[in-house]
mmCIF file of C-alpha atoms and ligand atoms in Angstrom:
data_model
loop_
_atom_site.group_PDB
_atom_site.id
_atom_site.type_symbol
_atom_site.label_atom_id
_atom_site.label_comp_id
_atom_site.label_asym_id
_atom_site.label_seq_id
_atom_site.Cartn_x
_atom_site.Cartn_y
_atom_site.Cartn_z
ATOM 1 C CA UNK A 808 67.410 108.158 119.734
ATOM 2 C CA UNK A 809 71.373 108.037 118.757
ATOM 3 C CA UNK A 810 71.922 104.452 117.248
ATOM 4 C CA UNK A 811 75.191 102.897 116.836
ATOM 5 C CA UNK A 812 76.520 100.999 114.069
ATOM 6 C CA UNK A 813 80.328 99.965 114.742
ATOM 7 C CA UNK A 814 81.504 97.917 112.194
ATOM 8 C CA UNK A 815 84.693 95.427 111.784
ATOM 9 C CA UNK A 816 85.889 92.060 110.928
ATOM 10 C CA UNK A 817 86.400 90.667 114.620
ATOM 11 C CA UNK A 818 88.448 87.947 113.742
ATOM 12 C CA UNK A 819 88.514 87.184 116.800
ATOM 13 C CA UNK A 820 87.182 89.929 119.080
ATOM 14 C CA UNK A 821 90.285 91.936 121.086
ATOM 15 C CA UNK A 822 90.284 93.389 124.314
ATOM 16 C CA UNK A 823 90.585 96.522 122.283
ATOM 17 C CA UNK A 824 87.252 96.083 120.541
ATOM 18 C CA UNK A 825 85.902 95.186 123.281
ATOM 19 C CA UNK A 826 86.603 98.507 125.041
ATOM 20 C CA UNK A 827 85.199 100.631 122.324
ATOM 21 C CA UNK A 828 82.135 99.105 122.436
ATOM 22 C CA UNK A 829 81.671 99.474 126.202
ATOM 23 C CA UNK A 830 82.846 102.848 125.884
ATOM 24 C CA UNK A 831 80.185 103.340 123.106
ATOM 25 C CA UNK A 832 77.057 101.742 124.885
ATOM 26 C CA UNK A 833 77.624 104.564 127.705
ATOM 27 C CA UNK A 834 77.379 107.152 124.748
ATOM 28 C CA UNK A 835 75.004 105.995 122.400
ATOM 29 C CA UNK A 836 71.047 105.097 122.924
ATOM 30 C CA UNK A 837 71.391 101.367 121.076
ATOM 31 C CA UNK A 838 74.765 99.758 119.387
ATOM 32 C CA UNK A 839 74.615 97.313 117.038
ATOM 33 C CA UNK A 840 78.081 95.651 116.335
ATOM 34 C CA UNK A 841 77.994 94.549 113.034
ATOM 35 C CA UNK A 842 80.743 91.423 111.865
ATOM 36 C CA UNK A 843 81.481 92.002 108.484
ATOM 37 C CA UNK A 844 81.290 89.610 106.110
ATOM 38 C CA UNK A 845 84.381 91.622 104.095
ATOM 39 C CA UNK A 846 85.398 90.215 100.759
ATOM 40 C CA UNK A 847 89.193 92.032 100.957
ATOM 41 C CA UNK A 848 89.579 90.123 103.495
ATOM 42 C CA UNK A 849 90.086 86.505 104.174
ATOM 43 C CA UNK A 850 88.843 85.534 107.740
ATOM 44 C CA UNK A 851 90.209 82.784 109.897
ATOM 45 C CA UNK A 852 86.964 82.420 111.742
ATOM 46 C CA UNK A 853 83.603 81.985 110.025
ATOM 47 C CA UNK A 854 80.796 84.687 110.138
ATOM 48 C CA UNK A 855 79.273 82.620 112.388
ATOM 49 C CA UNK A 856 82.106 82.210 115.235
ATOM 50 C CA UNK A 857 83.430 85.377 114.871
ATOM 51 C CA UNK A 858 79.266 86.642 115.956
ATOM 52 C CA UNK A 859 78.831 84.542 118.430
ATOM 53 C CA UNK A 860 82.425 85.363 119.776
ATOM 54 C CA UNK A 861 80.956 88.858 120.025
ATOM 55 C CA UNK A 862 77.454 87.801 121.463
ATOM 56 C CA UNK A 863 79.423 85.882 124.106
ATOM 57 C CA UNK A 864 81.416 88.982 125.472
ATOM 58 C CA UNK A 865 78.531 91.268 124.952
ATOM 59 C CA UNK A 866 75.611 90.461 126.551
ATOM 60 C CA UNK A 867 76.318 91.793 129.582
ATOM 61 C CA UNK A 868 75.514 95.267 127.637
ATOM 62 C CA UNK A 869 71.936 95.443 127.784
ATOM 63 C CA UNK A 870 71.986 98.127 125.065
ATOM 64 C CA UNK A 871 74.646 95.963 122.535
ATOM 65 C CA UNK A 872 73.219 93.680 119.830
ATOM 66 C CA UNK A 873 75.083 91.531 117.802
ATOM 67 C CA UNK A 874 74.548 91.733 113.667
ATOM 68 C CA UNK A 875 76.076 90.439 110.556
ATOM 69 C CA UNK A 876 76.548 92.620 106.892
ATOM 70 C CA UNK A 877 77.451 92.140 103.522
ATOM 71 C CA UNK A 878 77.303 94.640 101.373
ATOM 72 C CA UNK A 879 77.220 98.984 102.143
ATOM 73 C CA UNK A 880 77.956 99.591 105.218
ATOM 74 C CA UNK A 881 75.661 102.642 105.032
ATOM 75 C CA UNK A 882 72.972 101.199 103.539
ATOM 76 C CA UNK A 883 72.881 98.390 106.528
ATOM 77 C CA UNK A 884 72.932 101.441 108.710
ATOM 78 C CA UNK A 885 70.534 103.045 107.201
ATOM 79 C CA UNK A 886 68.292 99.894 107.735
ATOM 80 C CA UNK A 887 68.681 99.727 111.126
ATOM 81 C CA UNK A 888 67.941 103.119 111.167
ATOM 82 C CA UNK A 889 71.797 104.037 112.603
ATOM 83 C CA UNK A 890 72.261 108.072 112.304
ATOM 84 C CA UNK A 891 76.094 106.820 113.735
ATOM 85 C CA UNK A 892 79.116 104.688 112.645
ATOM 86 C CA UNK A 893 81.591 103.953 115.309
ATOM 87 C CA UNK A 894 85.375 103.320 114.633
ATOM 88 C CA UNK A 895 87.562 102.924 117.108
ATOM 89 C CA UNK A 896 91.301 104.668 116.192
ATOM 90 C CA UNK A 897 94.852 102.927 117.330
ATOM 91 C CA UNK A 898 97.558 104.788 115.208
ATOM 92 C CA UNK A 899 97.966 107.401 112.840
ATOM 93 C CA UNK A 900 98.266 104.526 110.788
ATOM 94 C CA UNK A 901 94.410 104.362 111.518
ATOM 95 C CA UNK A 902 93.618 107.327 110.757
ATOM 96 C CA UNK A 903 94.561 107.763 106.627
ATOM 97 C CA UNK A 904 92.297 104.818 105.495
ATOM 98 C CA UNK A 905 89.562 105.570 108.005
ATOM 99 C CA UNK A 906 89.597 108.974 107.154
ATOM 100 C CA UNK A 907 88.718 108.474 103.415
ATOM 101 C CA UNK A 908 86.363 105.871 104.693
ATOM 102 C CA UNK A 909 84.462 108.614 106.351
ATOM 103 C CA UNK A 910 84.320 110.948 104.041
ATOM 104 C CA UNK A 911 82.871 108.228 101.474
ATOM 105 C CA UNK A 912 80.173 107.143 104.128
ATOM 106 C CA UNK A 913 79.157 111.399 104.216
ATOM 107 C CA UNK A 914 79.048 111.519 100.752
ATOM 108 C CA UNK A 915 77.088 108.154 100.444
ATOM 109 C CA UNK A 916 74.757 109.386 103.419
ATOM 110 C CA UNK A 917 75.523 112.531 105.212
ATOM 111 C CA UNK A 918 72.968 112.127 107.725
ATOM 112 C CA UNK A 919 75.381 109.801 108.846
ATOM 113 C CA UNK A 920 77.922 110.870 111.123
ATOM 114 C CA UNK A 921 81.438 108.419 111.925
ATOM 115 C CA UNK A 922 82.512 109.064 115.679
ATOM 116 C CA UNK A 923 85.876 108.218 115.765
ATOM 117 C CA UNK A 924 86.885 106.832 119.569
ATOM 118 C CA UNK A 925 90.443 106.905 120.357
ATOM 119 C CA UNK A 926 91.869 103.430 121.516
ATOM 120 C CA UNK A 927 93.018 102.631 125.213
ATOM 121 C CA UNK A 928 96.208 103.014 125.857
ATOM 122 C CA UNK A 929 96.227 99.759 126.798
ATOM 123 C CA UNK A 930 95.247 98.431 124.165
ATOM 124 C CA UNK A 931 96.697 100.660 121.319
ATOM 125 C CA UNK A 932 99.145 97.556 120.009
ATOM 126 C CA UNK A 933 96.517 95.209 119.963
ATOM 127 C CA UNK A 934 94.810 93.520 116.710
ATOM 128 C CA UNK A 935 93.098 90.357 115.903
ATOM 129 C CA UNK A 936 96.526 89.608 113.880
ATOM 130 C CA UNK A 937 98.549 90.009 116.903
ATOM 131 C CA UNK A 938 95.505 87.465 118.848
ATOM 132 C CA UNK A 939 96.169 84.656 116.107
ATOM 133 C CA UNK A 940 99.686 84.853 116.260
ATOM 134 C CA UNK A 941 99.818 84.604 119.556
ATOM 135 C CA UNK A 942 97.762 81.794 119.227
ATOM 136 C CA UNK A 943 100.109 79.957 116.925
ATOM 137 C CA UNK A 944 102.656 80.413 119.872
ATOM 138 C CA UNK A 945 100.544 78.809 122.102
ATOM 139 C CA UNK A 946 100.722 82.049 124.420
ATOM 140 C CA UNK A 947 98.252 83.387 127.031
ATOM 141 C CA UNK A 948 95.761 84.761 124.861
ATOM 142 C CA UNK A 949 93.800 85.710 127.892
ATOM 143 C CA UNK A 950 95.648 89.068 127.710
ATOM 144 C CA UNK A 951 94.720 90.294 124.059
ATOM 145 C CA UNK A 952 91.025 88.561 124.039
ATOM 146 C CA UNK A 953 87.968 88.258 126.638
ATOM 147 C CA UNK A 954 88.424 85.556 128.892
ATOM 148 C CA UNK A 955 85.552 83.714 128.505
ATOM 149 C CA UNK A 956 86.368 83.207 124.684
ATOM 150 C CA UNK A 957 90.083 82.716 125.041
ATOM 151 C CA UNK A 958 89.968 78.975 125.506
ATOM 152 C CA UNK A 959 87.776 78.505 122.228
ATOM 153 C CA UNK A 960 89.620 80.670 119.995
ATOM 154 C CA UNK A 961 92.627 79.337 121.051
ATOM 155 C CA UNK A 962 91.464 75.755 120.472
ATOM 156 C CA UNK A 963 89.452 75.980 117.331
ATOM 157 C CA UNK A 964 93.111 77.979 116.203
ATOM 158 C CA UNK A 965 94.480 74.564 116.475
ATOM 159 C CA UNK A 966 92.438 72.934 114.783
ATOM 160 C CA UNK A 967 92.862 74.782 111.600
ATOM 161 C CA UNK A 968 96.178 74.566 112.159
ATOM 162 C CA UNK A 969 96.333 70.103 111.660
ATOM 163 C CA UNK A 970 93.850 70.876 108.693
HETATM 164 P P1 LIG B 754 91.609 94.592 112.986
HETATM 165 O O1 LIG B 754 91.583 96.070 111.993
HETATM 166 O O2 LIG B 754 92.214 94.345 114.245
HETATM 167 O O3 LIG B 754 91.586 93.691 111.715
HETATM 168 P P2 LIG B 754 88.593 95.060 112.409
HETATM 169 O O4 LIG B 754 88.410 95.011 111.286
HETATM 170 O O5 LIG B 754 87.918 94.027 113.000
HETATM 171 O O6 LIG B 754 90.056 95.143 113.245
HETATM 172 O O7 LIG B 754 88.287 96.937 113.240
HETATM 173 C C1 LIG B 754 86.907 96.991 113.478
HETATM 174 C C2 LIG B 754 87.463 98.412 114.173
HETATM 175 O O8 LIG B 754 88.080 97.868 115.639
HETATM 176 C C3 LIG B 754 88.051 99.371 113.444
HETATM 177 O O9 LIG B 754 87.291 100.877 113.748
HETATM 178 C C4 LIG B 754 89.417 99.342 114.586
HETATM 179 O O10 LIG B 754 90.208 100.477 114.080
HETATM 180 C C5 LIG B 754 89.046 99.256 116.124
HETATM 181 N N1 LIG B 754 90.492 98.202 116.598
HETATM 182 C C6 LIG B 754 90.719 97.550 115.881
HETATM 183 N N2 LIG B 754 91.339 97.084 116.862
HETATM 184 C C7 LIG B 754 91.640 98.131 117.595
HETATM 185 C C8 LIG B 754 92.168 98.347 119.476
HETATM 186 N N3 LIG B 754 92.954 97.491 119.820
HETATM 187 N N4 LIG B 754 91.412 99.657 120.361
HETATM 188 C C9 LIG B 754 90.470 100.493 119.252
HETATM 189 N N5 LIG B 754 90.013 100.064 118.577
HETATM 190 C C10 LIG B 754 90.625 99.044 117.622
#
């Protein structure tokens, strides 16, 4: 059984992330989308909100499950019995960091392979930061985040702006 973990901040999930999830769900028997706490980043949405958004837009994929994790990714992957880590690559700028992380993870857990999926050309420019930025200017974010969550993402960011 090929089990993969797709980790990220998903702050919020974008169409670029969803494209990777959809493709990974065709490659692997089971995909855990792991919404990470990531102490280095200060997320705009809570862990619960981010996981809720991911859950709502991935429920149509029978072999995809949303989880949250805090701590070392390879340990978490092991606890799930996952033998693959999936990453999306948008540009050369993603590569350097991701390459370093993949090598480190390989040292820590030689049995786990990191698999890179190249971003769909439609979404190479897309990041959660861009989605949040667009929301700030009241732009139509359904072009960058899944339709099902666009209104909620916008509303919650507006509430935060008022606070
Ligand atoms: P970001 O880099 O936007 O803050 P995450 O930390 O949530 O996003 O990224 C999780 C994973 O998804 C990483 O492997 C990242 O390279 C990948 N990813 C992010 N945006 C895209 C996109 N538009 N297309 C493909 N992969 C992406």
